[in-house]
mmCIF file of C-alpha atoms and ligand atoms in Angstrom:
data_model
loop_
_atom_site.group_PDB
_atom_site.id
_atom_site.type_symbol
_atom_site.label_atom_id
_atom_site.label_comp_id
_atom_site.label_asym_id
_atom_site.label_seq_id
_atom_site.Cartn_x
_atom_site.Cartn_y
_atom_site.Cartn_z
ATOM 1 C CA MET A 14 163.205 29.352 58.646
ATOM 2 C CA THR A 15 166.345 30.998 57.570
ATOM 3 C CA ALA A 16 169.436 28.939 57.706
ATOM 4 C CA ILE A 17 170.960 31.370 60.089
ATOM 5 C CA THR A 18 167.954 30.930 62.725
ATOM 6 C CA ARG A 19 168.148 27.282 62.117
ATOM 7 C CA ARG A 20 171.739 26.863 62.560
ATOM 8 C CA HIS A 21 171.060 29.064 66.153
ATOM 9 C CA LEU A 22 168.233 26.935 66.877
ATOM 10 C CA LEU A 23 170.124 23.672 66.562
ATOM 11 C CA THR A 24 173.047 25.132 68.489
ATOM 12 C CA ALA A 25 170.665 26.144 71.090
ATOM 13 C CA ILE A 26 169.020 22.709 70.937
ATOM 14 C CA SER A 27 172.257 20.788 71.311
ATOM 15 C CA GLY A 28 173.585 23.266 74.034
ATOM 16 C CA ALA A 29 170.083 22.635 75.718
ATOM 17 C CA ALA A 30 170.861 18.649 75.286
ATOM 18 C CA VAL A 31 174.293 18.699 76.608
ATOM 19 C CA ALA A 32 172.965 20.874 79.726
ATOM 20 C CA ARG A 33 170.398 18.476 79.867
ATOM 21 C CA THR A 34 172.914 15.536 79.938
ATOM 22 C CA MET A 35 175.043 16.736 82.405
ATOM 23 C CA GLU A 36 172.434 18.025 84.752
ATOM 24 C CA ALA A 37 170.990 14.069 84.335
ATOM 25 C CA SER A 38 174.697 12.582 84.946
ATOM 26 C CA ALA A 39 175.202 15.030 87.953
ATOM 27 C CA GLN A 40 172.118 13.898 89.577
ATOM 28 C CA THR A 41 173.131 10.221 88.174
ATOM 29 C CA THR A 42 176.246 10.826 90.630
ATOM 30 C CA THR A 43 174.279 12.264 93.526
ATOM 31 C CA VAL A 44 171.892 9.267 93.572
ATOM 32 C CA GLU A 45 174.456 6.885 93.282
ATOM 33 C CA LYS A 46 176.165 8.489 96.576
ATOM 34 C CA THR A 47 173.247 8.572 98.487
ATOM 35 C CA LEU A 48 172.691 5.787 101.203
ATOM 36 C CA ILE A 49 169.230 5.093 99.998
ATOM 37 C CA ALA A 50 170.653 4.070 96.518
ATOM 38 C CA ALA A 51 173.621 2.109 98.597
ATOM 39 C CA ALA A 52 171.174 0.285 100.415
ATOM 40 C CA ARG A 53 168.581 -0.491 97.520
ATOM 41 C CA SER A 54 171.670 -1.601 95.063
ATOM 42 C CA LYS A 55 171.487 -4.824 97.843
ATOM 43 C CA ASN A 56 167.426 -4.701 98.388
ATOM 44 C CA LEU A 57 168.322 -3.290 101.723
ATOM 45 C CA THR A 58 166.865 -0.070 103.505
ATOM 46 C CA TYR A 59 168.420 2.602 104.972
ATOM 47 C CA GLY A 60 166.309 5.244 107.159
ATOM 48 C CA ALA A 61 166.736 7.442 110.727
ATOM 49 C CA ALA A 62 164.499 8.321 112.933
ATOM 50 C CA MET A 63 162.930 11.801 112.553
ATOM 51 C CA ALA A 64 160.823 14.383 114.821
ATOM 52 C CA THR A 65 158.866 17.037 113.792
ATOM 53 C CA TRP A 66 160.232 19.662 116.167
ATOM 54 C CA GLN A 67 163.498 19.326 114.069
ATOM 55 C CA THR A 68 161.763 18.914 110.569
ATOM 56 C CA ASP A 69 159.553 21.588 111.201
ATOM 57 C CA ARG A 70 162.833 24.408 111.856
ATOM 58 C CA ASP A 71 165.189 22.651 109.297
ATOM 59 C CA VAL A 72 165.127 22.525 105.592
ATOM 60 C CA VAL A 73 168.501 20.970 105.473
ATOM 61 C CA LEU A 74 167.413 18.117 107.437
ATOM 62 C CA ARG A 75 164.225 18.047 105.433
ATOM 63 C CA ARG A 76 166.201 17.646 102.117
ATOM 64 C CA THR A 77 168.577 14.890 103.814
ATOM 65 C CA PHE A 78 165.853 12.788 104.642
ATOM 66 C CA ASP A 79 164.711 13.055 101.230
ATOM 67 C CA ARG A 80 167.744 12.489 99.278
ATOM 68 C CA GLN A 81 168.934 10.192 102.070
ATOM 69 C CA CYS A 82 166.593 7.748 103.201
ATOM 70 C CA GLY A 83 163.723 4.825 102.287
ATOM 71 C CA THR A 84 162.409 4.553 105.700
ATOM 72 C CA ILE A 85 161.907 7.171 108.625
ATOM 73 C CA VAL A 86 160.554 6.738 112.273
ATOM 74 C CA PRO A 87 159.503 8.764 114.928
ATOM 75 C CA GLU A 88 161.711 9.776 117.415
ATOM 76 C CA TRP A 89 158.769 10.296 119.784
ATOM 77 C CA GLU A 90 155.314 10.902 118.410
ATOM 78 C CA MET A 91 154.074 7.611 118.150
ATOM 79 C CA LYS A 92 155.192 6.195 122.140
ATOM 80 C CA TRP A 93 151.672 5.853 124.189
ATOM 81 C CA GLY A 94 152.507 8.741 126.339
ATOM 82 C CA ALA A 95 152.586 11.176 122.789
ATOM 83 C CA ILE A 96 149.088 9.742 121.935
ATOM 84 C CA GLU A 97 147.410 9.342 125.056
ATOM 85 C CA GLY A 98 148.852 11.251 127.821
ATOM 86 C CA THR A 99 145.289 11.540 128.895
ATOM 87 C CA ARG A 100 143.601 8.525 129.291
ATOM 88 C CA GLY A 101 140.428 8.211 126.404
ATOM 89 C CA THR A 102 141.604 11.443 124.571
ATOM 90 C CA ARG A 103 144.006 10.084 122.064
ATOM 91 C CA ASN A 104 145.682 12.433 119.561
ATOM 92 C CA TYR A 105 147.303 11.300 116.795
ATOM 93 C CA THR A 106 148.508 14.780 115.415
ATOM 94 C CA GLY A 107 152.094 14.470 115.823
ATOM 95 C CA ALA A 108 152.144 11.132 114.995
ATOM 96 C CA ASP A 109 150.138 12.034 111.623
ATOM 97 C CA ARG A 110 152.796 14.611 110.483
ATOM 98 C CA VAL A 111 155.479 12.287 110.759
ATOM 99 C CA VAL A 112 153.511 9.854 108.655
ATOM 100 C CA SER A 113 152.512 12.418 105.842
ATOM 101 C CA PHE A 114 155.910 13.608 105.731
ATOM 102 C CA ALA A 115 156.694 10.161 105.146
ATOM 103 C CA ALA A 116 154.140 9.854 102.465
ATOM 104 C CA SER A 117 154.987 13.534 101.057
ATOM 105 C CA HIS A 118 158.585 12.516 100.781
ATOM 106 C CA GLY A 119 158.047 9.215 99.254
ATOM 107 C CA LEU A 120 159.276 7.146 102.328
ATOM 108 C CA THR A 121 158.046 4.407 104.255
ATOM 109 C CA CYS A 122 157.225 5.275 107.902
ATOM 110 C CA ARG A 123 157.980 2.568 110.576
ATOM 111 C CA GLY A 124 155.908 2.484 113.762
ATOM 112 C CA HIS A 125 157.679 2.430 117.204
ATOM 113 C CA ALA A 126 156.654 1.594 119.591
ATOM 114 C CA ALA A 127 153.328 -0.133 120.480
ATOM 115 C CA ILE A 128 154.673 -1.364 123.965
ATOM 116 C CA TRP A 129 157.128 -0.038 126.287
ATOM 117 C CA TYR A 130 157.923 0.467 129.517
ATOM 118 C CA ARG A 131 158.850 4.275 129.313
ATOM 119 C CA ASN A 132 157.248 7.496 127.889
ATOM 120 C CA LEU A 133 154.262 5.597 129.706
ATOM 121 C CA PRO A 134 151.650 7.271 130.641
ATOM 122 C CA LYS A 135 150.800 7.364 134.303
ATOM 123 C CA TRP A 136 147.186 5.922 134.010
ATOM 124 C CA VAL A 137 148.079 2.710 132.366
ATOM 125 C CA GLU A 138 149.479 1.077 135.268
ATOM 126 C CA PRO A 139 146.401 1.441 138.025
ATOM 127 C CA ALA A 140 143.919 0.620 134.773
ATOM 128 C CA LEU A 141 145.868 -2.782 133.477
ATOM 129 C CA LYS A 142 145.585 -3.327 137.436
ATOM 130 C CA ALA A 143 141.981 -2.575 137.492
ATOM 131 C CA GLU A 144 140.736 -4.161 133.982
ATOM 132 C CA GLY A 145 143.773 -6.298 132.678
ATOM 133 C CA VAL A 146 144.664 -6.781 129.162
ATOM 134 C CA GLU A 147 142.043 -5.095 127.551
ATOM 135 C CA VAL A 148 143.814 -1.775 128.176
ATOM 136 C CA MET A 149 146.690 -2.827 126.356
ATOM 137 C CA ALA A 150 144.693 -4.121 123.561
ATOM 138 C CA ALA A 151 142.716 -1.214 123.231
ATOM 139 C CA HIS A 152 145.961 0.809 122.799
ATOM 140 C CA ILE A 153 147.208 -1.598 120.330
ATOM 141 C CA GLN A 154 144.218 -2.344 118.300
ATOM 142 C CA ASP A 155 143.585 1.740 118.148
ATOM 143 C CA LEU A 156 146.828 2.445 116.820
ATOM 144 C CA MET A 157 146.838 -0.699 114.250
ATOM 145 C CA ALA A 158 143.130 0.562 112.701
ATOM 146 C CA HIS A 159 144.580 4.142 112.544
ATOM 147 C CA TYR A 160 147.824 3.048 110.539
ATOM 148 C CA LYS A 161 146.433 -0.222 108.699
ATOM 149 C CA GLY A 162 147.452 0.357 104.909
ATOM 150 C CA LYS A 163 149.813 3.009 106.274
ATOM 151 C CA ILE A 164 152.185 1.128 108.125
ATOM 152 C CA LYS A 165 153.752 -1.943 108.142
ATOM 153 C CA SER A 166 156.713 -2.313 109.778
ATOM 154 C CA TRP A 167 155.957 -1.981 113.524
ATOM 155 C CA ASP A 168 158.032 -2.464 117.089
ATOM 156 C CA ILE A 169 155.212 -4.191 119.017
ATOM 157 C CA VAL A 170 157.232 -4.644 122.079
ATOM 158 C CA ASN A 171 160.094 -2.434 123.142
ATOM 159 C CA GLU A 172 162.822 -3.503 125.785
ATOM 160 C CA ALA A 173 161.167 -6.295 127.513
ATOM 161 C CA ILE A 174 164.583 -7.716 128.690
ATOM 162 C CA GLU A 175 166.807 -6.715 131.631
ATOM 163 C CA PRO A 176 168.616 -9.792 133.072
ATOM 164 C CA LYS A 177 169.794 -6.898 135.585
ATOM 165 C CA ASP A 178 166.105 -6.732 137.299
ATOM 166 C CA GLY A 179 166.738 -10.465 138.366
ATOM 167 C CA LEU A 180 163.312 -12.237 137.534
ATOM 168 C CA ALA A 181 162.331 -15.354 135.766
ATOM 169 C CA ASP A 182 163.544 -15.519 132.177
ATOM 170 C CA SER A 183 165.443 -11.965 132.635
ATOM 171 C CA LEU A 184 161.840 -10.173 131.873
ATOM 172 C CA ARG A 185 162.145 -6.500 132.524
ATOM 173 C CA ASN A 186 160.378 -5.442 135.607
ATOM 174 C CA THR A 187 157.609 -3.133 133.823
ATOM 175 C CA PRO A 188 153.842 -2.520 134.299
ATOM 176 C CA PHE A 189 152.966 -4.838 132.033
ATOM 177 C CA LEU A 190 154.836 -7.640 133.344
ATOM 178 C CA ARG A 191 153.560 -7.014 136.811
ATOM 179 C CA GLN A 192 149.759 -6.477 136.076
ATOM 180 C CA LEU A 193 149.321 -9.205 132.965
ATOM 181 C CA GLY A 194 152.166 -11.854 133.713
ATOM 182 C CA SER A 195 154.854 -12.754 131.360
ATOM 183 C CA ASP A 196 152.577 -13.586 128.072
ATOM 184 C CA TYR A 197 151.904 -9.969 127.673
ATOM 185 C CA ILE A 198 154.593 -10.090 125.312
ATOM 186 C CA GLY A 199 153.176 -13.027 123.031
ATOM 187 C CA ARG A 200 149.386 -11.592 123.516
ATOM 188 C CA ALA A 201 150.889 -7.830 122.521
ATOM 189 C CA PHE A 202 151.865 -9.627 119.151
ATOM 190 C CA THR A 203 148.774 -11.642 118.595
ATOM 191 C CA ILE A 204 146.530 -8.573 119.171
ATOM 192 C CA ALA A 205 148.471 -6.413 116.710
ATOM 193 C CA ALA A 206 148.339 -9.096 113.754
ATOM 194 C CA GLU A 207 144.601 -9.841 114.854
ATOM 195 C CA ALA A 208 144.331 -6.090 114.067
ATOM 196 C CA ASP A 209 146.080 -5.636 111.019
ATOM 197 C CA PRO A 210 147.091 -9.043 109.600
ATOM 198 C CA ASN A 211 149.172 -7.367 107.299
ATOM 199 C CA ILE A 212 151.798 -5.937 109.578
ATOM 200 C CA GLN A 213 155.757 -7.421 110.408
ATOM 201 C CA GLY A 214 155.983 -7.014 114.104
ATOM 202 C CA PHE A 215 159.186 -6.175 115.291
ATOM 203 C CA TYR A 216 160.514 -7.227 119.085
ATOM 204 C CA ASN A 217 163.115 -4.231 119.586
ATOM 205 C CA GLU A 218 165.984 -4.519 121.948
ATOM 206 C CA TYR A 219 169.330 -2.505 122.824
ATOM 207 C CA GLY A 220 172.390 -3.794 124.542
ATOM 208 C CA LEU A 221 173.024 -6.992 122.094
ATOM 209 C CA TYR A 222 176.123 -6.521 120.346
ATOM 210 C CA HIS A 223 178.806 -5.707 123.059
ATOM 211 C CA ASN A 224 181.327 -8.135 124.185
ATOM 212 C CA ASP A 225 180.854 -8.108 127.633
ATOM 213 C CA SER A 226 178.970 -9.666 130.358
ATOM 214 C CA LYS A 227 176.158 -7.612 130.509
ATOM 215 C CA ASP A 228 175.571 -7.743 126.800
ATOM 216 C CA HIS A 229 176.245 -11.870 126.621
ATOM 217 C CA ASP A 230 173.288 -11.892 129.198
ATOM 218 C CA ARG A 231 170.831 -9.407 127.422
ATOM 219 C CA ARG A 232 171.468 -11.699 124.276
ATOM 220 C CA THR A 233 170.592 -14.986 125.961
ATOM 221 C CA ALA A 234 167.643 -13.723 127.635
ATOM 222 C CA VAL A 235 166.705 -12.179 124.065
ATOM 223 C CA LEU A 236 167.345 -15.642 122.091
ATOM 224 C CA ALA A 237 165.510 -17.786 124.691
ATOM 225 C CA LEU A 238 162.603 -15.081 124.639
ATOM 226 C CA LEU A 239 162.428 -15.449 120.792
ATOM 227 C CA GLN A 240 162.611 -19.299 120.942
ATOM 228 C CA LYS A 241 159.648 -19.089 122.974
ATOM 229 C CA LEU A 242 157.683 -16.850 121.252
ATOM 230 C CA LYS A 243 158.618 -18.742 117.932
ATOM 231 C CA GLN A 244 157.309 -22.031 119.745
ATOM 232 C CA GLN A 245 154.089 -20.771 120.789
ATOM 233 C CA GLY A 246 153.024 -19.751 117.683
ATOM 234 C CA VAL A 247 153.315 -15.859 118.060
ATOM 235 C CA PRO A 248 152.701 -13.879 114.872
ATOM 236 C CA ILE A 249 156.324 -12.088 115.236
ATOM 237 C CA TYR A 250 157.918 -10.978 112.216
ATOM 238 C CA GLY A 251 161.488 -10.045 113.563
ATOM 239 C CA LEU A 252 164.180 -8.566 115.793
ATOM 240 C CA GLY A 253 164.768 -5.301 116.284
ATOM 241 C CA ILE A 254 168.390 -4.723 116.954
ATOM 242 C CA GLN A 255 168.671 -1.116 118.186
ATOM 243 C CA GLY A 256 172.513 -0.546 118.022
ATOM 244 C CA HIS A 257 173.066 2.283 121.053
ATOM 245 C CA HIS A 258 176.895 1.770 120.995
ATOM 246 C CA ASP A 259 179.357 3.069 123.612
ATOM 247 C CA LEU A 260 182.643 2.978 122.441
ATOM 248 C CA ALA A 261 183.950 2.251 125.826
ATOM 249 C CA ARG A 262 182.613 -1.315 125.760
ATOM 250 C CA PRO A 263 184.083 -3.990 123.094
ATOM 251 C CA PHE A 264 182.935 -5.308 120.053
ATOM 252 C CA ASP A 265 183.699 -8.858 118.581
ATOM 253 C CA PRO A 266 182.452 -9.317 114.877
ATOM 254 C CA SER A 267 182.210 -13.388 115.747
ATOM 255 C CA VAL A 268 180.298 -13.247 118.818
ATOM 256 C CA PHE A 269 177.558 -10.942 117.060
ATOM 257 C CA ALA A 270 177.704 -12.831 113.936
ATOM 258 C CA ALA A 271 176.768 -15.915 115.911
ATOM 259 C CA PHE A 272 173.977 -14.098 117.664
ATOM 260 C CA LEU A 273 172.581 -13.011 114.236
ATOM 261 C CA ARG A 274 172.909 -16.586 112.614
ATOM 262 C CA ASP A 275 171.028 -18.106 115.943
ATOM 263 C CA VAL A 276 168.121 -15.318 115.542
ATOM 264 C CA ALA A 277 167.824 -16.050 111.843
ATOM 265 C CA GLY A 278 167.543 -19.735 112.133
ATOM 266 C CA LEU A 279 164.382 -19.355 114.143
ATOM 267 C CA GLY A 280 163.578 -17.818 110.800
ATOM 268 C CA LEU A 281 163.025 -14.093 111.890
ATOM 269 C CA LYS A 282 164.212 -11.307 109.739
ATOM 270 C CA ILE A 283 166.328 -8.426 111.539
ATOM 271 C CA LEU A 284 166.406 -4.739 111.692
ATOM 272 C CA ILE A 285 169.036 -2.657 112.630
ATOM 273 C CA THR A 286 166.618 0.128 113.940
ATOM 274 C CA GLU A 287 168.552 2.785 116.146
ATOM 275 C CA LEU A 288 172.111 2.720 115.224
ATOM 276 C CA ASP A 289 174.344 5.390 116.922
ATOM 277 C CA ILE A 290 177.851 5.389 118.494
ATOM 278 C CA ASP A 291 178.493 6.882 121.674
ATOM 279 C CA ASP A 292 181.860 8.634 122.337
ATOM 280 C CA ARG A 293 181.369 9.748 125.620
ATOM 281 C CA SER A 294 184.432 8.272 126.862
ATOM 282 C CA LEU A 295 186.718 9.192 124.257
ATOM 283 C CA SER A 296 188.963 12.535 125.141
ATOM 284 C CA GLN A 297 190.674 12.417 121.729
ATOM 285 C CA THR A 298 190.288 14.850 119.354
ATOM 286 C CA VAL A 299 187.733 15.377 117.255
ATOM 287 C CA SER A 300 189.082 13.430 114.270
ATOM 288 C CA GLU A 301 190.662 10.436 116.232
ATOM 289 C CA ARG A 302 186.587 10.081 117.635
ATOM 290 C CA ASP A 303 185.609 10.355 114.223
ATOM 291 C CA ARG A 304 187.932 7.811 112.987
ATOM 292 C CA LEU A 305 187.094 5.548 115.801
ATOM 293 C CA VAL A 306 183.274 5.830 115.529
ATOM 294 C CA ALA A 307 183.169 5.149 112.059
ATOM 295 C CA GLU A 308 185.904 2.048 112.896
ATOM 296 C CA ARG A 309 183.179 0.767 115.279
ATOM 297 C CA ALA A 310 180.734 1.281 112.407
ATOM 298 C CA THR A 311 182.467 -0.482 109.865
ATOM 299 C CA ALA A 312 182.797 -3.571 112.321
ATOM 300 C CA PHE A 313 179.322 -3.053 113.173
ATOM 301 C CA LEU A 314 177.361 -3.037 110.289
ATOM 302 C CA THR A 315 179.731 -5.215 107.721
ATOM 303 C CA THR A 316 178.848 -7.843 110.502
ATOM 304 C CA ALA A 317 175.011 -7.423 110.275
ATOM 305 C CA LEU A 318 174.528 -6.759 106.947
ATOM 306 C CA SER A 319 176.141 -10.369 106.406
ATOM 307 C CA GLU A 320 173.787 -12.082 107.351
ATOM 308 C CA ARG A 321 171.114 -12.122 105.145
ATOM 309 C CA ALA A 322 168.076 -12.105 107.524
ATOM 310 C CA VAL A 323 169.078 -8.634 107.999
ATOM 311 C CA GLU A 324 166.634 -6.185 105.853
ATOM 312 C CA GLY A 325 168.413 -2.788 106.213
ATOM 313 C CA VAL A 326 169.567 0.266 108.778
ATOM 314 C CA LEU A 327 168.311 2.788 110.559
ATOM 315 C CA THR A 328 170.162 5.323 112.648
ATOM 316 C CA TRP A 329 169.069 6.877 115.336
ATOM 317 C CA GLY A 330 168.614 10.529 113.439
ATOM 318 C CA LEU A 331 170.745 11.336 110.878
ATOM 319 C CA SER A 332 172.718 14.820 112.203
ATOM 320 C CA ASP A 333 174.835 15.355 115.800
ATOM 321 C CA LYS A 334 172.942 18.562 115.933
ATOM 322 C CA TYR A 335 170.002 16.562 116.858
ATOM 323 C CA SER A 336 170.968 13.515 118.483
ATOM 324 C CA TRP A 337 169.376 12.657 121.511
ATOM 325 C CA LEU A 338 172.705 12.280 123.055
ATOM 326 C CA ASN A 339 173.284 15.969 122.434
ATOM 327 C CA THR A 340 170.068 17.447 123.262
ATOM 328 C CA SER A 341 168.995 15.606 126.451
ATOM 329 C CA THR A 342 171.029 17.081 129.296
ATOM 330 C CA TYR A 343 171.923 13.798 131.013
ATOM 331 C CA GLN A 344 173.649 12.775 128.262
ATOM 332 C CA LYS A 345 175.777 15.285 127.081
ATOM 333 C CA ARG A 346 179.466 14.722 126.848
ATOM 334 C CA SER A 347 181.265 16.419 130.175
ATOM 335 C CA ASP A 348 183.933 18.468 127.919
ATOM 336 C CA GLY A 349 180.996 20.278 126.435
ATOM 337 C CA THR A 350 181.882 19.187 122.694
ATOM 338 C CA MET A 351 179.602 17.662 120.653
ATOM 339 C CA ASN A 352 178.737 14.132 120.433
ATOM 340 C CA ARG A 353 179.883 12.464 117.459
ATOM 341 C CA CYS A 354 177.517 9.920 117.219
ATOM 342 C CA LEU A 355 175.866 10.036 113.746
ATOM 343 C CA PRO A 356 176.529 10.341 110.076
ATOM 344 C CA TYR A 357 175.917 14.103 109.566
ATOM 345 C CA ASP A 358 178.050 16.693 112.028
ATOM 346 C CA GLU A 359 176.025 19.501 113.229
ATOM 347 C CA ASN A 360 176.690 21.478 110.114
ATOM 348 C CA PHE A 361 175.294 18.505 107.935
ATOM 349 C CA GLN A 362 178.560 17.392 106.542
ATOM 350 C CA THR A 363 179.264 13.852 105.829
ATOM 351 C CA LYS A 364 181.374 12.358 108.488
ATOM 352 C CA PRO A 365 183.696 9.139 108.264
ATOM 353 C CA PHE A 366 180.754 7.485 110.174
ATOM 354 C CA TRP A 367 178.640 8.044 106.656
ATOM 355 C CA TYR A 368 181.455 5.787 104.909
ATOM 356 C CA SER A 369 181.099 3.740 106.611
ATOM 357 C CA LEU A 370 177.680 3.289 106.306
ATOM 358 C CA TYR A 371 177.623 3.834 102.625
ATOM 359 C CA TYR A 372 180.305 1.266 101.795
ATOM 360 C CA ALA A 373 178.667 -1.159 104.537
ATOM 361 C CA LEU A 374 175.390 -1.159 102.446
ATOM 362 C CA ARG A 375 177.246 -0.843 99.088
ATOM 363 C CA ASN A 376 179.386 -4.003 99.541
ATOM 364 C CA ALA A 377 177.060 -6.168 101.119
ATOM 365 C CA PRO A 378 175.847 -9.317 100.132
ATOM 366 C CA SER A 379 172.804 -9.029 97.640
ATOM 367 C CA ARG A 380 169.203 -10.309 99.113
HETATM 368 C C1 GLA B 427 165.164 3.790 123.201
HETATM 369 C C2 GLA B 427 164.266 3.937 122.558
HETATM 370 C C3 GLA B 427 164.050 5.166 121.347
HETATM 371 C C4 GLA B 427 164.449 6.200 122.143
HETATM 372 C C5 GLA B 427 165.636 5.687 122.385
HETATM 373 C C6 GLA B 427 166.499 7.385 123.192
HETATM 374 O O1 GLA B 427 166.379 3.271 122.317
HETATM 375 O O2 GLA B 427 163.532 2.708 121.547
HETATM 376 O O3 GLA B 427 162.433 5.157 121.332
HETATM 377 O O4 GLA B 427 163.605 6.627 122.902
HETATM 378 O O5 GLA B 427 165.844 5.115 123.581
HETATM 379 O O6 GLA B 427 166.351 8.162 122.367
#
């Protein structure tokens, strides 16, 4: 090799090395600024709900899940109504696509939700009445068997409390309660754990964070339920706190922190499972709304993450574009503008909410 050629070669090599270093440092910077990197730095997780109708058509959404999340949860595909609308024809196509999306992007998939009074096929209540607990058991057992080794973290029972219904222990008046009695909740957890002893079973609930009498009653009832389940030795791993905030309703960090402490005191873990912040009550400019959403996010998340039993945060979607608050007609803002409820706007630009989330995760006490 001549000197000139060698010099050219060396220049080319060092050029390539510099380019590689620059690329690597750019990558490092990008990685450091993701929500999942911020979460992992504190041994937490961050994730979001997804639906295949959204990811199928939106490459930017897919990329955002890929870069920002460590966990996903199906918004709809794993609910009973999605799997077995007609009795005996269990169809896992949609749910399996969410699970394989997770696997191919290196994400963990949560299960949501085994037992819920909504999205429930019409045939279920008469079947429960005629055949009893076996109907619920068959559904849970099949779900657990289908996803054994693939899904660990499961919302086993969703939204079983409703003080307004005026029933004993503030239990919600659901087909399960009506047909199986109040211990259907504990039984659901036991059936799930027997089917797959490795799962982490969560009781998932909304309305536990606003500082008003409605949520005060809901906190009291949920805590009593959790206490009872623990006393009975029910295999429950944690409480999923949905986190659907309404900015018309107040938040008090000290009240919420006390609730988290009580839950953690029962030996339960906690996950924020469905965070979004509804700005329907605000008539201000978009930037003022964004500021108020971010302010609530910071107050809520810094309080939540200060409790060491909290293992992570999932938002109910990533972008305003696909939020249930913007896509279901009955939820929309009356002025026709987008609800600014999630960390990304409809063009996948980060909003102040994103920074609230990022800094709350990054500054959380280590686990
Ligand atoms: C509840 C359920 C979710 C979802 C939202 C609305 O929070 O747990 O699965 O249906 O309502 O989208």
